[in-house]
PDB file of C-alpha atoms in Angstrom:
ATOM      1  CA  UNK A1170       0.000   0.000   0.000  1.00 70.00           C
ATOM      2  CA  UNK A1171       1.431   3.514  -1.034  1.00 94.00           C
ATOM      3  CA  UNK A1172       0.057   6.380   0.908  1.00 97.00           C
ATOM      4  CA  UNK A1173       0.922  10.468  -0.560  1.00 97.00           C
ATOM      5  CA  UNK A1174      -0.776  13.612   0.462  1.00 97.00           C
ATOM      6  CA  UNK A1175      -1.419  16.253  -1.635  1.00 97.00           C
ATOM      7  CA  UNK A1176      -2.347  20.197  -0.431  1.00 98.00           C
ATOM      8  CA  UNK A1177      -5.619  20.776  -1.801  1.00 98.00           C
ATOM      9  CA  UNK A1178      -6.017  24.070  -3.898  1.00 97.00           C
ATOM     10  CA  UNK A1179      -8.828  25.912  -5.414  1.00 97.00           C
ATOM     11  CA  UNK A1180      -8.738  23.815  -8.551  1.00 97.00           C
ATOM     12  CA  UNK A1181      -9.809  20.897  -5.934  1.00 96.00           C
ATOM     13  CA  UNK A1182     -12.691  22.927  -4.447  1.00 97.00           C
ATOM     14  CA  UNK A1183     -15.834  20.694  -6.012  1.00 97.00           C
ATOM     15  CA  UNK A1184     -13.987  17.359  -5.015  1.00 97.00           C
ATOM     16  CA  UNK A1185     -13.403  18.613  -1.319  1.00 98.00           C
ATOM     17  CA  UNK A1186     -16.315  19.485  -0.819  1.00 97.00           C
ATOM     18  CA  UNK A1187     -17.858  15.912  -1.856  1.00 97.00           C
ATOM     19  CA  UNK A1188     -15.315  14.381  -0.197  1.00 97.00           C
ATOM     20  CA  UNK A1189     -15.844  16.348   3.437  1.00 97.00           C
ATOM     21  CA  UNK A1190     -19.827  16.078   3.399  1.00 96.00           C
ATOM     22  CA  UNK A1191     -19.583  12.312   2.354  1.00 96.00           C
ATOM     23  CA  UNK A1192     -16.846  11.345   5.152  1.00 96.00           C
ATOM     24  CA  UNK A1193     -19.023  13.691   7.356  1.00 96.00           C
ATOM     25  CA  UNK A1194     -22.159  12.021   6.866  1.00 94.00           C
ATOM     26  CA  UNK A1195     -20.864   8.626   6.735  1.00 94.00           C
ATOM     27  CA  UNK A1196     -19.464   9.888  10.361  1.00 94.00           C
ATOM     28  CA  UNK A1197     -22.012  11.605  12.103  1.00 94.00           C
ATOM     29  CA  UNK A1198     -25.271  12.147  10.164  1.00 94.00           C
ATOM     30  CA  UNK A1199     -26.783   8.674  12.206  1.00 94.00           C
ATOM     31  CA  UNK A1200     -25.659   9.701  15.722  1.00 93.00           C
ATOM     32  CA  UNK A1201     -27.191  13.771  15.275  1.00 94.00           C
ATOM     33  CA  UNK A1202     -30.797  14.718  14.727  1.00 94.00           C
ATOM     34  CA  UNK A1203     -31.636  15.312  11.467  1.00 94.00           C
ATOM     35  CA  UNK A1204     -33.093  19.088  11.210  1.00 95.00           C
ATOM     36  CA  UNK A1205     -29.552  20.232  13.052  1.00 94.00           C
ATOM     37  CA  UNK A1206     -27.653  17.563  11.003  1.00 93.00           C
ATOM     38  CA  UNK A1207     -28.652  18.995   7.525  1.00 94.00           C
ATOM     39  CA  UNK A1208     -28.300  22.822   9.091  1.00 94.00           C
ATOM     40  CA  UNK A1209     -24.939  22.413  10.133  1.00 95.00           C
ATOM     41  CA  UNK A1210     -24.311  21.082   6.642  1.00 94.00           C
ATOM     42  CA  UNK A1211     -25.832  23.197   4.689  1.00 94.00           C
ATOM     43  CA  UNK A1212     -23.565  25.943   6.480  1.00 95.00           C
ATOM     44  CA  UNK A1213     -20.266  24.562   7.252  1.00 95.00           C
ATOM     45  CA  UNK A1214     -20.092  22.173   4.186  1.00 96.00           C
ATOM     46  CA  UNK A1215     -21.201  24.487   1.336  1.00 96.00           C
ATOM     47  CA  UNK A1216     -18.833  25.311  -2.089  1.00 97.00           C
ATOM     48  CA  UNK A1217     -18.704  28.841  -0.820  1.00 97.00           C
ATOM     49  CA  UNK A1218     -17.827  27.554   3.464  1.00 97.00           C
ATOM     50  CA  UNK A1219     -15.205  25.718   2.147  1.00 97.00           C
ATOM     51  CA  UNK A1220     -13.660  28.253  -0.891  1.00 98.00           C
ATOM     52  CA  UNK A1221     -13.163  30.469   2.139  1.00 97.00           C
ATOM     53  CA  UNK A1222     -11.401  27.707   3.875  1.00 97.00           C
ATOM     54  CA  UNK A1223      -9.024  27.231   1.298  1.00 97.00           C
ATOM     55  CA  UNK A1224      -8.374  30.965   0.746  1.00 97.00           C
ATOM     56  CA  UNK A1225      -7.643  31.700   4.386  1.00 97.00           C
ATOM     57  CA  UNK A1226      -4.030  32.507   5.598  1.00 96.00           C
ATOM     58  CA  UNK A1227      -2.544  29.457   7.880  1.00 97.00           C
ATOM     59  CA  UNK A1228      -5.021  26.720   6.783  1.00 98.00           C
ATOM     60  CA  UNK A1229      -4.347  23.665   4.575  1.00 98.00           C
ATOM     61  CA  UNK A1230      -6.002  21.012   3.094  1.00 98.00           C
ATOM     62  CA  UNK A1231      -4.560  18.001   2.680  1.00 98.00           C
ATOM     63  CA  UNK A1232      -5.863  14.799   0.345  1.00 98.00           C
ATOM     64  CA  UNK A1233      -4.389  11.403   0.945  1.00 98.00           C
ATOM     65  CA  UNK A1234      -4.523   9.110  -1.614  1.00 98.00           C
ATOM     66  CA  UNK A1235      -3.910   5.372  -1.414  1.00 97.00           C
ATOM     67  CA  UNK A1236      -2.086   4.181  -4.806  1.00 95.00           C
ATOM     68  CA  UNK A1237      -4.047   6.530  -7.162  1.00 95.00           C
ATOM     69  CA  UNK A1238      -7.128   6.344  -5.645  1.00 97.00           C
ATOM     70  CA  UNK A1239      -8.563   9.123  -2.763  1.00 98.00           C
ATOM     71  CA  UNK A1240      -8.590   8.126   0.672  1.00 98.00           C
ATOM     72  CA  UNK A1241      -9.420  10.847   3.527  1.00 98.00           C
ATOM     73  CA  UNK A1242      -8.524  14.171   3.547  1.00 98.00           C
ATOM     74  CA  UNK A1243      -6.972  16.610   6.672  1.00 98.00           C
ATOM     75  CA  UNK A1244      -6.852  20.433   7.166  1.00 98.00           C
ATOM     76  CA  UNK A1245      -4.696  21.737   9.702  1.00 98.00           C
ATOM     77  CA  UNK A1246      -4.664  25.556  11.165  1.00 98.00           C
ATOM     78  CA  UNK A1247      -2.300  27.984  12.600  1.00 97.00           C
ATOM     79  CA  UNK A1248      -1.866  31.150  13.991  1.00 96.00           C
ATOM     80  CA  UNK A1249      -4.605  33.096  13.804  1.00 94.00           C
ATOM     81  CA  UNK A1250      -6.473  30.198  11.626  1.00 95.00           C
ATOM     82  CA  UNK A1251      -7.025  28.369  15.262  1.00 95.00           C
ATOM     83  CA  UNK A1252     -10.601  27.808  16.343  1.00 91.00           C
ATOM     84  CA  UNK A1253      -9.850  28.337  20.109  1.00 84.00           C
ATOM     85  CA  UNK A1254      -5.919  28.538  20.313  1.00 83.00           C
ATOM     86  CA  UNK A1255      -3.646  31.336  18.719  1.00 80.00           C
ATOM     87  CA  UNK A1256      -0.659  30.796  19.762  1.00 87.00           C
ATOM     88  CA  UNK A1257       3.118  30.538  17.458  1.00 93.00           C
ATOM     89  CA  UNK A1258       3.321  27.161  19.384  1.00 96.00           C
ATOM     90  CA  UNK A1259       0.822  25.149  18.021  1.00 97.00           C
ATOM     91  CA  UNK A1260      -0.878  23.978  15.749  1.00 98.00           C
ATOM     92  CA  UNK A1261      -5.057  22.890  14.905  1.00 98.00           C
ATOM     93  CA  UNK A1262      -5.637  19.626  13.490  1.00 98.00           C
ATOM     94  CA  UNK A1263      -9.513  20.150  12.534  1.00 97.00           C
ATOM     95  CA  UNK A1264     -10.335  17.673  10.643  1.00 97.00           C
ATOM     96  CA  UNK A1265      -8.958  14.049   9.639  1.00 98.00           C
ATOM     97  CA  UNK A1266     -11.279  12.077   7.971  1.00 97.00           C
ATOM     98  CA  UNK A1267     -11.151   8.578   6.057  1.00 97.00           C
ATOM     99  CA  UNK A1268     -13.707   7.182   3.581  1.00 97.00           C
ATOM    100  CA  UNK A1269     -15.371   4.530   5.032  1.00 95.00           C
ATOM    101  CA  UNK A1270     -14.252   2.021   1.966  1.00 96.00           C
ATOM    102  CA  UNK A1271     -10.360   2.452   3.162  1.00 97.00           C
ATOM    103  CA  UNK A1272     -10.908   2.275   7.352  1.00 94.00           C
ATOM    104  CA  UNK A1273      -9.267  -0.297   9.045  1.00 94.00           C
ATOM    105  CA  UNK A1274      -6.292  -0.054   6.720  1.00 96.00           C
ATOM    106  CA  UNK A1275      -4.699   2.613   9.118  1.00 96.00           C
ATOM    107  CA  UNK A1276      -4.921   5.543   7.114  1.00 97.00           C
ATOM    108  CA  UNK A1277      -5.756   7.582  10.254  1.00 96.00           C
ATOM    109  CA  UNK A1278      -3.089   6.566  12.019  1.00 97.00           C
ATOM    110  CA  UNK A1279      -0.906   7.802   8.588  1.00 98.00           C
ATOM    111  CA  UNK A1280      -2.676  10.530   8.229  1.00 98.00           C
ATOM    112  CA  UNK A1281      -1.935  11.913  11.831  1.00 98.00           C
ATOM    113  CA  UNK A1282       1.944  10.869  11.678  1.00 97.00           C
ATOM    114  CA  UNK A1283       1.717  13.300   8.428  1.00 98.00           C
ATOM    115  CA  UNK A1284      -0.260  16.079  10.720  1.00 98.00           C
ATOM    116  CA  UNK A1285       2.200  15.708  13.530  1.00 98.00           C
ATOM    117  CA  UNK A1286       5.648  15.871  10.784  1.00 98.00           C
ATOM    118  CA  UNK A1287       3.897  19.041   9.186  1.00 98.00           C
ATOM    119  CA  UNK A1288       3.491  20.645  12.670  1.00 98.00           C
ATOM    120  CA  UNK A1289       7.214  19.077  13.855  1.00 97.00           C
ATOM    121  CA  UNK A1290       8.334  21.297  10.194  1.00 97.00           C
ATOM    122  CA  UNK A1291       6.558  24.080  11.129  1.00 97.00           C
ATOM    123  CA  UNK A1292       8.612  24.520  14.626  1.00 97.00           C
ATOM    124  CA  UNK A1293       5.512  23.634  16.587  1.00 98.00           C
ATOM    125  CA  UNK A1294       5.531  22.071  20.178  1.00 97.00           C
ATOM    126  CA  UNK A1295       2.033  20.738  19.970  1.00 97.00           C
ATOM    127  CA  UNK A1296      -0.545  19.637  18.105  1.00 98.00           C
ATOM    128  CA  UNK A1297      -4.387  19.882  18.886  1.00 98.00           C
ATOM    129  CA  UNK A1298      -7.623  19.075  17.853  1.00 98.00           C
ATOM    130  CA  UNK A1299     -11.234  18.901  19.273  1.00 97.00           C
ATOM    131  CA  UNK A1300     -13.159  15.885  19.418  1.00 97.00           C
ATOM    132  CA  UNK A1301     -16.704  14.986  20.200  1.00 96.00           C
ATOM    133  CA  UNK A1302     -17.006  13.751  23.782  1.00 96.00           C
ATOM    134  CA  UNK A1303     -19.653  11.075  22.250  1.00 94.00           C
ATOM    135  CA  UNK A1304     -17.027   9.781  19.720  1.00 95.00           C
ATOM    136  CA  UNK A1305     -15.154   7.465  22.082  1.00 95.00           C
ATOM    137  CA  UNK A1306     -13.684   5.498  19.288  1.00 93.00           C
ATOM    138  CA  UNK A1307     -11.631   8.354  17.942  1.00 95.00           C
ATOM    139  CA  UNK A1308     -10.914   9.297  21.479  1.00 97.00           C
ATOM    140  CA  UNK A1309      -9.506   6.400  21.878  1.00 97.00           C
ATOM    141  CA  UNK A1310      -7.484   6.620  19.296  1.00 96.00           C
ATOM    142  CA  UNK A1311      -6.019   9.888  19.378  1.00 97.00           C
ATOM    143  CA  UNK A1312      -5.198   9.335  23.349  1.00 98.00           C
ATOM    144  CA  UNK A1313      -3.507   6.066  21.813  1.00 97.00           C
ATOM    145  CA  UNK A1314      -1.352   8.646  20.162  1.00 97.00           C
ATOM    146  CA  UNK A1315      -0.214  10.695  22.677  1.00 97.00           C
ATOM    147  CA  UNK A1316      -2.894  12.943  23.007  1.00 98.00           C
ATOM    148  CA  UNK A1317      -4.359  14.046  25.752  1.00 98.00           C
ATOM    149  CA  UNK A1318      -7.619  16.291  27.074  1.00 98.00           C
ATOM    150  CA  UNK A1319      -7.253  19.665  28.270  1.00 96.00           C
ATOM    151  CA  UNK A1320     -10.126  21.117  28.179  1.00 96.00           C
ATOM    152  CA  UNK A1321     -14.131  21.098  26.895  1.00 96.00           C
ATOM    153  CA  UNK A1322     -15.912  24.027  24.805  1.00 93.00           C
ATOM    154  CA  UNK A1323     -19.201  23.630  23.426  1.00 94.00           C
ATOM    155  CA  UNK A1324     -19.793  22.468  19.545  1.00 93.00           C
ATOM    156  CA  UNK A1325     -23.124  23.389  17.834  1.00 94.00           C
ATOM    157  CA  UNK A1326     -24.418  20.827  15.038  1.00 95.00           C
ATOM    158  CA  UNK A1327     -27.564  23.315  14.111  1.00 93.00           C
ATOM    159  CA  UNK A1328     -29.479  23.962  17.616  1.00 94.00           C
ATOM    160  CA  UNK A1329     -28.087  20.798  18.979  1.00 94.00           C
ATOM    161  CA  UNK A1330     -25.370  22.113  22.088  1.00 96.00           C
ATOM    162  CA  UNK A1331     -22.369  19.139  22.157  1.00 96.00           C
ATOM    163  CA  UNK A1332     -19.378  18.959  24.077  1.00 96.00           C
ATOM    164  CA  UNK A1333     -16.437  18.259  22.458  1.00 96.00           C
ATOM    165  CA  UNK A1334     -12.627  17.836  24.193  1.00 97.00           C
ATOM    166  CA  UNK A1335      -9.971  19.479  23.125  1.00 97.00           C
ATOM    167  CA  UNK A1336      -6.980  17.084  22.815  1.00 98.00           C
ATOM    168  CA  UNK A1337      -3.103  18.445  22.669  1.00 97.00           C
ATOM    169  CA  UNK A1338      -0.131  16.214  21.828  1.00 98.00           C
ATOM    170  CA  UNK A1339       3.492  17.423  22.873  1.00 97.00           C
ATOM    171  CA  UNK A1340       5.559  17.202  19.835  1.00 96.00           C
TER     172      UNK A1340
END
């Protein structure tokens, strides 16, 4: 099995934005209610939500491909491009997501050795993410990886108030 990344771009816009409502879905869209499911969507996953993504300063996209065909995707934040942290020191891993048709082929775990090399590049001395205190699976696996809690915030899918954990790993 060959695993690559590739930085998205604009040029990739359309198949990012398939790719992060259908790994989405496949992830959550069973364990939310629907009306708040479909409004967070229709916000946060939109051609125009994610364009803006893409343009902003400090924020990357990242597709992973196994062999030629597309795996998961990442996007990773810094600076002022954090959600709740700002600081030089760090860096945001906001989203890591595999299709369901490559799991259990540890992608993820790949995928987050490429996050945490990126961050280790980029002079950082930790990276964090947020994680949905329901979602003990990737929990799990992120505390598998050195990560650990530090604190909660609130995370709204539509009207729907969740709680997720925010997770740091020393690099």
């Amino acid at each position: 099995m060959s695993l690559r990344i590739q930085q998205c771009t604009l040029a990739s816009l359309e198949e990012l934005v398939a790719l992060s409502k259908n790994t989405f879905s496949d992830a959550f869209e069973h364990l939310n209610n629907p009306e708040d499911y479909k409004a967070y969507v229709e916000k946060v996953f939109t051609t125009a939500a994610i364009k803006n993504e893409l343009k902003t300063k400090h924020t990357a996209f990242y597709f992973v491909y196994q062999d030629k065909d597309l795996a998961g995707y990442f996007k990773l934040n810094q600076f002022d491009a954090q959600t709740n942290l700002n600081g030089a020191d760090s860096m945001q891993l906001e989203r890591i997501y595999v299709l369901s048709s490559f799991q259990g082929q540890q992608i993820g775990q790949w995928m987050l050795s490429q996050a945490k090399g990126i961050a280790l590049a980029a002079e950082k001395q930790f990276l964090w993410l947020g994680v949905w205190q329901e979602n003990t699976n990737a929990i799990r696996f992120y505390q598998k990886h050195g990560f650990k809690k530090f604190v909660t915030h609130p995370y709204y899918i539509g009207n729907d108030k969740q709680t997720d954990w925010l997770m740091r790993c020393e690099l």
